[in-house]
mmCIF file of C-alpha atoms and ligand atoms in Angstrom:
data_model
loop_
_atom_site.group_PDB
_atom_site.id
_atom_site.type_symbol
_atom_site.label_atom_id
_atom_site.label_comp_id
_atom_site.label_asym_id
_atom_site.label_seq_id
_atom_site.Cartn_x
_atom_site.Cartn_y
_atom_site.Cartn_z
ATOM 1 C CA MET A 1 120.636 104.060 119.617
ATOM 2 C CA SER A 2 116.985 104.278 120.394
ATOM 3 C CA VAL A 3 114.906 101.150 120.258
ATOM 4 C CA ARG A 4 111.237 102.006 120.515
ATOM 5 C CA PRO A 5 108.416 99.703 121.639
ATOM 6 C CA VAL A 6 106.514 98.098 118.758
ATOM 7 C CA LEU A 7 102.730 98.528 118.992
ATOM 8 C CA ARG A 8 100.751 95.308 118.948
ATOM 9 C CA MET A 9 97.516 94.418 117.197
ATOM 10 C CA GLY A 10 94.591 95.720 119.217
ATOM 11 C CA ASP A 11 96.210 99.119 119.718
ATOM 12 C CA PRO A 12 93.951 101.487 117.744
ATOM 13 C CA ARG A 13 96.964 103.508 116.590
ATOM 14 C CA LEU A 14 97.817 100.672 114.205
ATOM 15 C CA LEU A 15 94.487 101.229 112.430
ATOM 16 C CA GLN A 16 95.089 104.870 111.530
ATOM 17 C CA VAL A 17 95.966 106.070 108.047
ATOM 18 C CA SER A 18 99.437 107.606 108.107
ATOM 19 C CA ALA A 19 100.049 111.096 106.702
ATOM 20 C CA PRO A 20 102.497 111.849 103.868
ATOM 21 C CA VAL A 21 105.913 113.248 104.740
ATOM 22 C CA SER A 22 106.027 116.876 103.594
ATOM 23 C CA ARG A 23 109.496 117.941 104.776
ATOM 24 C CA PHE A 24 112.682 116.053 104.020
ATOM 25 C CA GLN A 25 116.151 116.487 105.517
ATOM 26 C CA VAL A 26 114.801 117.680 108.843
ATOM 27 C CA ALA A 27 115.934 116.430 112.228
ATOM 28 C CA GLU A 28 112.590 114.854 113.096
ATOM 29 C CA LEU A 29 112.576 112.668 109.988
ATOM 30 C CA ASN A 30 116.229 111.655 110.352
ATOM 31 C CA GLU A 31 115.645 110.738 113.987
ATOM 32 C CA LEU A 32 112.545 108.721 113.102
ATOM 33 C CA ILE A 33 114.470 106.744 110.479
ATOM 34 C CA ARG A 34 117.320 106.057 112.914
ATOM 35 C CA ASP A 35 114.880 104.841 115.554
ATOM 36 C CA MET A 36 113.146 102.616 112.987
ATOM 37 C CA GLU A 37 116.473 101.082 111.942
ATOM 38 C CA ASP A 38 117.497 100.497 115.567
ATOM 39 C CA THR A 39 114.127 98.958 116.410
ATOM 40 C CA MET A 40 114.030 96.721 113.363
ATOM 41 C CA ARG A 41 117.532 95.414 114.028
ATOM 42 C CA ALA A 42 116.808 94.858 117.718
ATOM 43 C CA GLU A 43 113.675 92.902 116.829
ATOM 44 C CA ARG A 44 115.490 91.045 114.038
ATOM 45 C CA GLY A 45 112.776 92.133 111.653
ATOM 46 C CA SER A 46 112.892 92.367 107.879
ATOM 47 C CA GLY A 47 110.608 95.388 107.656
ATOM 48 C CA LEU A 48 108.959 98.075 109.749
ATOM 49 C CA ALA A 49 106.487 100.907 109.233
ATOM 50 C CA ALA A 50 106.729 104.136 111.236
ATOM 51 C CA VAL A 51 103.232 103.675 112.622
ATOM 52 C CA GLN A 52 104.402 100.483 114.317
ATOM 53 C CA ILE A 53 106.484 102.646 116.656
ATOM 54 C CA GLY A 54 103.615 105.093 117.025
ATOM 55 C CA VAL A 55 104.533 107.684 114.383
ATOM 56 C CA PRO A 56 101.761 107.948 111.761
ATOM 57 C CA LEU A 57 103.890 109.078 108.810
ATOM 58 C CA ARG A 58 104.215 107.322 105.460
ATOM 59 C CA VAL A 59 107.688 105.910 106.047
ATOM 60 C CA VAL A 60 108.631 102.235 105.724
ATOM 61 C CA LEU A 61 111.926 100.436 106.077
ATOM 62 C CA PHE A 62 112.866 96.978 104.853
ATOM 63 C CA GLY A 63 115.891 94.861 104.108
ATOM 64 C CA TYR A 64 117.195 91.401 104.796
ATOM 65 C CA GLY A 65 120.127 89.200 104.024
ATOM 66 C CA PHE A 66 120.319 85.999 102.070
ATOM 67 C CA ASN A 67 118.746 83.116 103.948
ATOM 68 C CA PRO A 68 119.954 79.638 102.926
ATOM 69 C CA ASN A 69 116.571 78.214 103.937
ATOM 70 C CA PHE A 70 115.011 80.308 101.201
ATOM 71 C CA PRO A 71 117.475 80.499 98.338
ATOM 72 C CA ALA A 72 114.848 81.934 96.013
ATOM 73 C CA SER A 73 114.693 85.090 98.161
ATOM 74 C CA GLU A 74 117.600 87.286 97.162
ATOM 75 C CA ALA A 75 118.989 89.675 99.740
ATOM 76 C CA VAL A 76 117.596 93.192 99.657
ATOM 77 C CA PRO A 77 119.683 96.035 101.104
ATOM 78 C CA MET A 78 118.245 98.199 103.848
ATOM 79 C CA THR A 79 115.834 100.522 102.065
ATOM 80 C CA VAL A 80 113.928 103.542 103.373
ATOM 81 C CA LEU A 81 110.801 104.216 101.300
ATOM 82 C CA ILE A 82 108.798 107.387 101.921
ATOM 83 C CA ASN A 83 105.342 108.279 100.567
ATOM 84 C CA PRO A 84 105.234 105.009 98.623
ATOM 85 C CA GLU A 85 102.949 104.013 95.787
ATOM 86 C CA ILE A 86 102.575 100.454 94.538
ATOM 87 C CA GLU A 87 101.541 99.412 91.055
ATOM 88 C CA PRO A 88 100.891 95.699 90.459
ATOM 89 C CA LEU A 89 102.460 94.444 87.222
ATOM 90 C CA GLY A 90 99.797 91.993 86.171
ATOM 91 C CA PRO A 91 96.993 90.277 88.053
ATOM 92 C CA ASP A 92 98.979 87.314 89.387
ATOM 93 C CA ARG A 93 98.957 86.760 93.114
ATOM 94 C CA GLU A 94 100.458 84.019 95.256
ATOM 95 C CA SER A 95 99.934 83.015 98.861
ATOM 96 C CA ALA A 96 102.718 82.654 101.398
ATOM 97 C CA TRP A 97 103.103 82.734 105.172
ATOM 98 C CA GLU A 98 103.589 86.133 106.762
ATOM 99 C CA GLY A 99 104.390 87.318 110.231
ATOM 100 C CA CYS A 100 104.406 90.782 111.729
ATOM 101 C CA LEU A 101 106.243 92.401 114.634
ATOM 102 C CA SER A 102 102.845 93.792 115.698
ATOM 103 C CA VAL A 103 101.326 90.288 115.730
ATOM 104 C CA PRO A 104 104.088 88.408 117.554
ATOM 105 C CA GLY A 105 104.278 84.651 117.528
ATOM 106 C CA MET A 106 101.799 84.126 114.717
ATOM 107 C CA ARG A 107 101.779 83.413 110.994
ATOM 108 C CA GLY A 108 99.082 83.520 108.358
ATOM 109 C CA LEU A 109 98.820 82.595 104.700
ATOM 110 C CA VAL A 110 98.367 85.829 102.733
ATOM 111 C CA PRO A 111 97.851 86.383 98.999
ATOM 112 C CA ARG A 112 99.962 89.180 97.486
ATOM 113 C CA TYR A 113 100.766 90.403 93.994
ATOM 114 C CA THR A 114 103.788 88.526 92.718
ATOM 115 C CA HIS A 115 105.248 91.369 90.671
ATOM 116 C CA ILE A 116 105.028 95.083 91.406
ATOM 117 C CA VAL A 117 106.746 98.354 90.788
ATOM 118 C CA TYR A 118 106.978 100.668 93.758
ATOM 119 C CA ARG A 119 107.767 104.357 93.754
ATOM 120 C CA GLY A 120 108.575 106.790 96.524
ATOM 121 C CA PHE A 121 111.263 109.015 97.980
ATOM 122 C CA ASP A 122 114.488 108.379 99.834
ATOM 123 C CA PRO A 123 115.367 110.233 103.082
ATOM 124 C CA GLU A 124 116.913 113.100 101.080
ATOM 125 C CA GLY A 125 113.668 113.566 99.161
ATOM 126 C CA ARG A 126 114.940 112.075 95.903
ATOM 127 C CA PRO A 127 112.347 110.072 93.958
ATOM 128 C CA PHE A 128 113.133 106.485 93.035
ATOM 129 C CA GLU A 129 111.359 103.416 91.775
ATOM 130 C CA CYS A 130 112.018 99.700 91.912
ATOM 131 C CA ASP A 131 110.710 96.608 90.199
ATOM 132 C CA ALA A 132 110.159 93.818 92.721
ATOM 133 C CA SER A 133 108.892 90.283 92.683
ATOM 134 C CA GLY A 134 108.531 87.368 95.076
ATOM 135 C CA TYR A 135 109.473 87.975 98.691
ATOM 136 C CA HIS A 136 110.719 91.509 97.987
ATOM 137 C CA ALA A 137 107.315 92.432 96.524
ATOM 138 C CA ARG A 138 105.564 90.779 99.457
ATOM 139 C CA VAL A 139 107.477 92.705 102.111
ATOM 140 C CA VAL A 140 106.799 96.020 100.378
ATOM 141 C CA GLN A 141 103.067 95.267 100.120
ATOM 142 C CA HIS A 142 102.970 94.206 103.779
ATOM 143 C CA GLU A 143 104.770 97.340 105.000
ATOM 144 C CA CYS A 144 102.745 99.716 102.828
ATOM 145 C CA ASP A 145 99.523 98.158 104.139
ATOM 146 C CA HIS A 146 100.563 99.364 107.608
ATOM 147 C CA LEU A 147 100.407 102.945 106.277
ATOM 148 C CA ASP A 148 96.714 102.442 105.536
ATOM 149 C CA GLY A 149 96.000 100.840 108.898
ATOM 150 C CA ILE A 150 95.851 97.304 107.476
ATOM 151 C CA LEU A 151 97.371 94.370 109.366
ATOM 152 C CA TYR A 152 98.005 91.117 107.494
ATOM 153 C CA PRO A 153 95.388 89.007 109.357
ATOM 154 C CA THR A 154 92.665 90.980 107.562
ATOM 155 C CA ARG A 155 94.199 89.888 104.230
ATOM 156 C CA ILE A 156 93.978 86.164 105.011
ATOM 157 C CA ASP A 157 91.465 84.456 102.708
ATOM 158 C CA ASP A 158 90.995 81.360 104.849
ATOM 159 C CA LEU A 159 91.377 81.806 108.611
ATOM 160 C CA SER A 160 92.152 78.115 109.044
ATOM 161 C CA GLN A 161 95.522 79.218 107.604
ATOM 162 C CA PHE A 162 96.367 81.380 110.631
ATOM 163 C CA GLY A 163 97.998 80.276 113.850
ATOM 164 C CA PHE A 164 100.842 80.297 116.325
ATOM 165 C CA VAL A 165 104.307 79.770 114.864
ATOM 166 C CA ASP A 166 105.257 76.936 117.206
ATOM 167 C CA GLU A 167 102.027 75.031 116.518
ATOM 168 C CA LEU A 168 102.308 75.516 112.779
ATOM 169 C CA GLU A 169 105.944 74.385 112.883
ATOM 170 C CA ALA A 170 105.094 71.360 115.042
ATOM 171 C CA ALA A 171 102.492 70.381 112.460
ATOM 172 C CA GLY A 172 104.985 70.867 109.625
ATOM 173 C CA ARG A 173 102.754 73.456 108.009
ATOM 174 C CA LEU A 174 105.409 76.149 107.589
ATOM 175 C CA ALA A 175 107.905 73.862 105.852
ATOM 176 C CA GLY A 176 108.804 75.298 102.492
ATOM 177 C CA GLY A 177 107.086 78.578 103.277
ATOM 178 C CA THR A 178 108.601 81.974 102.645
ATOM 179 C CA LEU A 179 110.410 84.220 105.061
ATOM 180 C CA PRO A 180 107.961 85.766 107.504
ATOM 181 C CA CYS A 181 107.252 89.288 106.462
ATOM 182 C CA ASP A 182 108.315 91.870 108.972
ATOM 183 C CA ASP A 183 108.773 89.402 111.786
ATOM 184 C CA THR A 184 112.075 87.667 112.519
ATOM 185 C CA CYS A 185 113.916 85.950 109.689
ATOM 186 C CA SER A 186 114.011 82.538 111.318
ATOM 187 C CA GLY A 187 111.730 81.079 108.672
ATOM 188 C CA GLY A 188 109.670 77.952 108.810
ATOM 189 C CA ARG A 189 112.481 75.427 108.609
ATOM 190 C CA GLY A 190 115.275 74.992 111.115
ATOM 191 C CA GLY A 191 114.362 78.321 112.630
ATOM 192 C CA LYS A 192 114.582 79.656 116.120
HETATM 193 NI NI1 NI B 1 103.934 94.091 109.865
#
């Protein structure tokens, strides 16, 4: 097991554009994916991009269980998505609270497409695609943004909707929100 430190906002490495993976089924890629899984579990995250542990390759990982606080968010199995592309299915967007392991202790209200199809490759280099909506679509958009050096605070329309988790919770502003994106799954209600 190898848990790697997660870079935090302000580190210029998080702003770089990650390079596509060109070789599959090689030790370096397998090791990277293992380290990402270990790190995400250790941080109790629901998603992680390789660049967050300092490796600028187009690899993201996401997955989370059912959370009774958010029954509308169905569980998504642990998924490795390499060289992803996202196509919005329609213009509809919705705003929900997001968090990020690289922006610890904070949440912001971010608009995302509600329905997308994403395409990419699995660790063996096999292409696959998936239709996603709601929280699933949100996590994928959040993680893929990391590959282009974009952190969620730059997606917030109204910066009055950005703050520390404990203050937002104390003010009751996270109640009824969605699961935080790649941050812990404690949610806005009855959380940590
Ligand atoms: Ni993130």
